[in-house]
Each structure stands twice: as C-alpha cells, then as structure tokens.
Tab-separated table of C-alpha atoms and ligand atoms in Angstrom:
chain	number	residue	atom	x	y	z
L	1	MET	CA	7.192	-187.732	6.091
L	2	SER	CA	4.711	-190.551	6.648
L	3	GLU	CA	3.568	-191.405	10.178
L	4	MET	CA	5.565	-193.636	12.488
L	5	LEU	CA	5.057	-197.372	12.438
L	6	ASN	CA	4.017	-198.461	15.950
L	7	VAL	CA	5.206	-201.932	16.890
L	8	ALA	CA	4.245	-203.993	19.965
L	9	LEU	CA	7.038	-206.407	20.832
L	10	PRO	CA	6.642	-209.309	23.289
L	11	LYS	CA	8.911	-208.613	26.266
L	12	GLY	CA	11.606	-211.263	26.672
L	13	ARG	CA	13.912	-213.409	24.583
L	14	LEU	CA	11.432	-213.885	21.757
L	15	GLY	CA	10.943	-210.111	21.493
L	16	GLU	CA	14.702	-209.563	21.296
L	17	LYS	CA	14.960	-212.004	18.378
L	18	VAL	CA	12.022	-210.308	16.694
L	19	TYR	CA	13.602	-206.867	17.157
L	20	ALA	CA	16.859	-208.123	15.554
L	21	MET	CA	14.855	-209.169	12.482
L	22	PHE	CA	13.019	-205.821	12.297
L	23	GLU	CA	16.355	-204.037	12.626
L	24	LYS	CA	17.736	-206.004	9.673
L	25	ALA	CA	14.629	-205.033	7.732
L	26	GLY	CA	15.571	-201.339	8.106
L	27	PHE	CA	13.460	-200.483	11.162
L	28	GLU	CA	16.378	-199.954	13.516
L	29	CYS	CA	16.077	-198.199	16.857
L	30	PRO	CA	19.464	-198.452	18.661
L	31	SER	CA	18.159	-196.981	21.942
L	32	ILE	CA	16.108	-200.156	22.488
L	33	ARG	CA	19.306	-202.019	23.374
L	34	GLU	CA	20.067	-199.637	26.237
L	35	ASN	CA	19.834	-201.430	29.506
L	36	ASN	CA	17.064	-199.543	31.249
L	37	ARG	CA	13.453	-199.962	32.290
L	38	LYS	CA	11.898	-197.831	29.589
L	39	LEU	CA	9.089	-199.489	27.672
L	40	ILE	CA	8.802	-197.186	24.645
L	41	PHE	CA	11.598	-196.450	22.172
L	42	GLU	CA	11.475	-194.535	18.943
L	43	ASN	CA	13.639	-193.648	16.000
L	44	PRO	CA	12.049	-190.855	13.960
L	45	GLU	CA	14.678	-191.261	11.186
L	46	ALA	CA	13.633	-194.864	10.561
L	47	GLY	CA	9.969	-193.947	11.213
L	48	VAL	CA	9.430	-196.560	13.910
L	49	ARG	CA	8.327	-196.705	17.529
L	50	TYR	CA	8.579	-199.893	19.606
L	51	PHE	CA	6.802	-200.823	22.864
L	52	TRP	CA	7.661	-203.772	25.072
L	53	VAL	CA	4.456	-205.409	26.269
L	54	LYS	CA	3.527	-208.633	28.022
L	55	PRO	CA	3.498	-211.324	25.297
L	56	SER	CA	-0.134	-212.222	25.957
L	57	ASP	CA	-1.137	-208.531	25.581
L	58	VAL	CA	0.400	-207.886	22.121
L	59	ALA	CA	-2.807	-208.848	20.302
L	60	ILE	CA	-4.874	-206.419	22.419
L	61	TYR	CA	-2.624	-203.463	21.522
L	62	VAL	CA	-2.821	-204.401	17.848
L	63	GLU	CA	-6.563	-205.138	17.770
L	64	ARG	CA	-7.314	-201.757	19.391
L	65	GLY	CA	-4.924	-199.874	17.105
L	66	ALA	CA	-2.520	-198.678	19.843
L	67	ALA	CA	0.068	-200.618	17.825
L	68	ASP	CA	-0.082	-200.995	14.036
L	69	ILE	CA	1.670	-204.334	14.112
L	70	GLY	CA	3.072	-206.799	16.619
L	71	VAL	CA	4.247	-210.341	17.138
L	72	ALA	CA	1.975	-212.720	19.045
L	73	GLY	CA	1.889	-216.469	19.660
L	74	LYS	CA	-0.565	-218.570	17.686
L	75	ASP	CA	-1.836	-219.854	21.080
L	76	ILE	CA	-3.062	-216.360	21.984
L	77	LEU	CA	-4.555	-215.792	18.517
L	78	LEU	CA	-6.500	-219.055	18.710
L	79	GLU	CA	-7.589	-218.563	22.303
L	80	TYR	CA	-8.814	-214.955	22.067
L	81	ALA	CA	-9.501	-214.691	18.303
L	82	PRO	CA	-8.590	-210.978	18.095
L	83	ASP	CA	-9.866	-209.189	14.984
L	84	VAL	CA	-6.448	-208.614	13.343
L	85	TYR	CA	-4.657	-209.653	10.155
L	86	GLU	CA	-2.205	-212.505	10.569
L	87	LEU	CA	0.502	-211.647	8.032
L	88	LEU	CA	3.356	-214.059	8.592
L	89	ASP	CA	4.573	-217.094	10.494
L	90	MET	CA	7.836	-215.853	12.044
L	91	GLU	CA	8.896	-219.453	12.683
L	92	LEU	CA	10.175	-218.408	16.105
L	93	GLY	CA	9.003	-219.382	19.584
L	94	LYS	CA	8.077	-222.812	18.306
L	95	CYS	CA	6.335	-225.079	20.790
L	96	ARG	CA	3.188	-227.178	20.947
L	97	MET	CA	-0.127	-227.198	22.725
L	98	ALA	CA	-0.595	-230.622	24.265
L	99	VAL	CA	-2.623	-232.647	26.727
L	100	ALA	CA	-0.495	-233.951	29.603
L	101	ALA	CA	-1.302	-236.263	32.486
L	102	PRO	CA	0.417	-238.116	35.327
L	103	LYS	CA	2.261	-241.220	34.112
L	104	GLY	CA	-0.072	-244.200	33.873
L	105	PHE	CA	-3.189	-242.027	33.599
L	106	CYS	CA	-6.236	-243.898	32.331
L	107	ASP	CA	-9.301	-241.981	31.126
L	108	ASN	CA	-12.665	-242.948	32.603
L	109	SER	CA	-15.116	-242.167	29.795
L	110	ARG	CA	-18.155	-242.555	32.083
L	111	ARG	CA	-17.570	-239.160	33.656
L	112	PRO	CA	-16.483	-235.747	32.330
L	113	LEU	CA	-12.727	-235.325	32.070
L	114	LYS	CA	-11.411	-232.622	34.420
L	115	VAL	CA	-9.132	-230.362	32.371
L	116	ALA	CA	-7.012	-227.594	33.916
L	117	THR	CA	-5.783	-224.920	31.515
L	118	LYS	CA	-5.077	-221.295	30.730
L	119	PHE	CA	-6.401	-221.951	27.229
L	120	GLU	CA	-10.065	-222.604	27.854
L	121	ASN	CA	-11.318	-222.044	24.308
L	122	ILE	CA	-8.598	-224.127	22.681
L	123	ALA	CA	-9.278	-226.970	25.143
L	124	LYS	CA	-13.077	-226.776	24.669
L	125	ARG	CA	-12.739	-226.849	20.871
L	126	TYR	CA	-10.288	-229.732	21.000
L	127	TYR	CA	-12.484	-231.940	23.199
L	128	ALA	CA	-15.643	-230.933	21.285
L	129	SER	CA	-13.921	-232.221	18.140
L	130	LEU	CA	-13.389	-235.542	19.941
L	131	GLY	CA	-16.947	-235.572	21.317
L	132	ARG	CA	-15.572	-235.852	24.869
L	133	ASP	CA	-17.387	-234.190	27.783
L	134	ILE	CA	-15.135	-232.074	29.950
L	135	ASP	CA	-15.167	-230.016	33.096
L	136	ILE	CA	-12.874	-227.012	32.582
L	137	ILE	CA	-10.831	-225.596	35.442
L	138	HIS	CA	-9.387	-222.243	34.454
L	139	LEU	CA	-5.976	-221.486	35.967
L	140	ASN	CA	-3.572	-218.631	35.237
L	141	GLY	CA	-0.233	-220.426	35.569
L	142	SER	CA	1.675	-223.328	37.147
L	143	ILE	CA	-0.931	-225.570	35.494
L	144	GLU	CA	1.262	-228.649	36.052
L	145	ILE	CA	0.346	-228.697	39.728
L	146	ALA	CA	-3.368	-229.338	39.087
L	147	PRO	CA	-3.259	-233.095	38.325
L	148	ILE	CA	-0.657	-233.678	41.044
L	149	LEU	CA	-3.041	-232.294	43.658
L	150	GLY	CA	-6.077	-234.031	42.169
L	151	LEU	CA	-7.619	-230.732	41.049
L	152	SER	CA	-7.811	-232.065	37.476
L	153	ASP	CA	-7.272	-235.300	35.541
L	154	VAL	CA	-5.210	-233.692	32.763
L	155	ILE	CA	-3.853	-230.318	31.660
L	156	VAL	CA	-3.891	-228.585	28.288
L	157	ASP	CA	-0.790	-226.427	28.121
L	158	ILE	CA	2.200	-225.234	26.150
L	159	VAL	CA	5.125	-227.639	25.967
L	160	GLU	CA	8.412	-226.226	24.766
L	161	THR	CA	11.381	-228.275	25.972
L	162	GLY	CA	9.191	-230.673	27.994
L	163	LYS	CA	11.300	-230.027	31.105
L	164	THR	CA	8.441	-228.725	33.246
L	165	LEU	CA	6.432	-231.883	32.552
L	166	VAL	CA	9.333	-234.236	33.305
L	167	GLU	CA	10.154	-232.453	36.555
L	168	ASN	CA	6.547	-232.795	37.681
L	169	ASP	CA	6.143	-236.453	36.638
L	170	LEU	CA	3.732	-235.684	33.830
L	171	CYS	CA	3.852	-236.775	30.207
L	172	VAL	CA	2.242	-235.731	26.948
L	173	ILE	CA	-0.688	-237.980	26.084
L	174	GLU	CA	-2.066	-236.082	23.066
L	175	GLU	CA	-0.816	-233.369	20.719
L	176	VAL	CA	-3.324	-230.564	20.153
L	177	LEU	CA	-1.566	-228.002	17.919
L	178	PRO	CA	1.848	-226.748	16.812
L	179	ILE	CA	2.427	-223.142	17.933
L	180	SER	CA	4.743	-220.374	16.677
L	181	ALA	CA	4.975	-216.578	16.717
L	182	ARG	CA	3.005	-214.633	14.080
L	183	LEU	CA	3.284	-211.102	12.683
L	184	ILE	CA	-0.110	-209.441	13.112
L	185	ALA	CA	-1.515	-206.096	11.960
L	186	ASN	CA	-4.385	-203.824	12.923
L	187	LYS	CA	-6.963	-204.016	10.115
L	188	ALA	CA	-7.649	-200.285	9.706
L	189	ASN	CA	-4.058	-199.116	10.210
L	190	PHE	CA	-2.848	-201.701	7.710
L	191	LYS	CA	-4.627	-199.762	4.947
L	192	PHE	CA	-2.841	-196.506	5.778
L	193	LYS	CA	0.591	-197.964	6.436
L	194	GLN	CA	0.444	-200.753	3.910
L	195	ARG	CA	3.618	-199.770	2.087
L	196	ASP	CA	5.835	-199.887	5.178
L	197	ILE	CA	4.166	-202.995	6.573
L	198	ARG	CA	4.428	-204.900	3.288
L	199	ALA	CA	8.093	-203.914	2.874
L	200	LEU	CA	8.797	-205.098	6.406
L	201	ALA	CA	6.876	-208.380	5.934
L	202	ASP	CA	8.751	-209.067	2.671
L	203	SER	CA	12.110	-208.573	4.362
L	204	LEU	CA	11.084	-210.771	7.305
L	205	GLN	CA	9.967	-213.512	4.900
L	206	GLN	CA	13.319	-213.262	3.130
L	207	GLN	CA	15.180	-213.588	6.431
L	208	ILE	CA	13.058	-216.625	7.359
L	209	ASN	CA	13.789	-218.250	3.979
L	210	ASN	CA	17.531	-217.626	4.382
L	211	ARG	CA	17.428	-219.095	7.882
L	212	THR	CA	15.693	-222.232	6.557
L	213	GLU	CA	18.262	-222.599	3.758
L	214	VAL	CA	21.158	-222.376	6.214
L	215	GLN	CA	19.507	-225.026	8.435
L	216	SER	CA	18.795	-227.505	5.632
N	301	LIG	C1	4.912	-222.311	30.011
N	301	LIG	C2	3.949	-223.478	30.043
N	301	LIG	C3	4.721	-224.535	30.791
N	301	LIG	C4	6.153	-224.240	30.391
N	301	LIG	C5	6.598	-225.225	29.345
N	301	LIG	O1	4.797	-221.665	31.220
N	301	LIG	O2	2.727	-223.109	30.668
N	301	LIG	O3	4.544	-224.407	32.175
N	301	LIG	O4	6.194	-222.915	29.856
N	301	LIG	O5	7.955	-225.066	29.008
N	301	LIG	P1	8.951	-226.303	28.934
N	301	LIG	O6	8.284	-227.394	28.140
N	301	LIG	O7	10.165	-225.749	28.204
N	301	LIG	O8	9.268	-226.736	30.327
N	301	LIG	P2	5.311	-220.197	31.479
N	301	LIG	O9	6.778	-220.202	31.673
N	301	LIG	O10	4.808	-219.304	30.404
N	301	LIG	O11	4.636	-219.857	32.869
N	301	LIG	P3	3.185	-220.119	33.490
N	301	LIG	O12	3.360	-221.219	34.484
N	301	LIG	O13	2.854	-218.839	34.128
N	301	LIG	O14	2.231	-220.486	32.405
C-alpha cells in the first residue's frame, strides 16, 4: 500500500467545509467528526491522516513537509510567500484585503501614512505600487482599534462581512486584493504522492464546478 496522505486542515468552520469536500473526494476519516480535543485523525483504509492546525500555520506545515497538502488563505500565501505549490482555488473563505479608515479620513500626503496591520508585506507592496511613503505598525490582532486610538491613520486588514468595521466606525477606503482559500502542496512530497494528490484535486475542482453551476 502507498504511504498515507498527510493533510493540514485549518481549524474552524472553513476547515470543516474543506474536510467535507475531501470526504466526498474519497478521503474520508469518520473519527474526525467525533467531538473531542484530538488534533490528529487517520483512516488507514482511505490512506489519509488529517491534522487540525491554526489557519495561519497551515503553510508552515506544508512548506516543511510535515503535511503533504493543506488549505491556506491567499492572504497568508502572499504575506509569507512559502515555497509550496498552489494547486487550486477552493473558492471558500472568500473575503478581501482592504484599507480602512475612520469616516471622513483625509490623507495628508506631506507626511508618511501610518498603517497598522498584521500583513506587513502585503501593505508595503501595495503602497510601494502607489509610490506612497508609509510608516508600518505591526499588530497581531484587533487592528481596528489602532486608528480609533490615534496609533495609526489607516489599517490594512481582512474584511469579510464588514461588521467589525461598521461597529468600530471605520469604512473601506481602498480595495487591495480579493482573498480565498487555496489547496497547497509540499514540492518534494508532491512528486511522490502525485497520483493521490492529482485525483483529489480533480475531484475538488469538479465539486467547485458543480457548486458554481447550482449557484448560477
Ligand atoms: C478578522 C479581521 C477583522 C475581521 C473581519 O479578524 O482581522 O478583524 O476578521 O471580519 P468581518 O468583516 O466579518 O467583521 P479575526 O477574527 O481573524 O481576528 P483578529 O482580530 O485576531 O485578526
């Protein structure tokens, strides 16, 4: 029998949707639905082992080969540029990277713009493309607070429903990028497990196409 396929899933609702798609593709592992605190589940019959990891860590597991494949947000792939193959847009976890500011914000181009963000590289690239000088303030979460307290002028952050912005009196002033979840693979392991990974990716693509047809 060939080796197990090791899959890093992002813990949370997105990961549960992803697992349901993998299950449909023939990589089922019923024990994963048990309500417990285990983080690793395997089904030797289907040749698959799943791990629940923090969504922002999926790419690290895959890049280092601890997982053969995984599902990571395009935001993480752009920010950290891990050396992995990006095989498929899962068209899940859709949101956007945007610049937001307090209502009525007016940019003063005579001084660097103070930008608070978790996504330093994405923000630097975006403002470099506009030729705008910035002063980056790296935060790890609750970014929306920064302009309210005068720590920054604007934020660069993920906007999904827009609720967090509204509730903190901020609004989107520029769109940076659309974001969605991507299937990624470790480059070396892909060669050895190509058959399984390709079969899985084909089935996922089929499921995505069917989903799009139903919606349209
Ligand atoms: C993300 C993001 C926003 C929020 C946007 O934060 O940083 O704060 O979700 O979602 P919404 O548009 O649907 O309101 P996350 O929940 O990941 O937590 P964080 O504050 O730790 O970044």
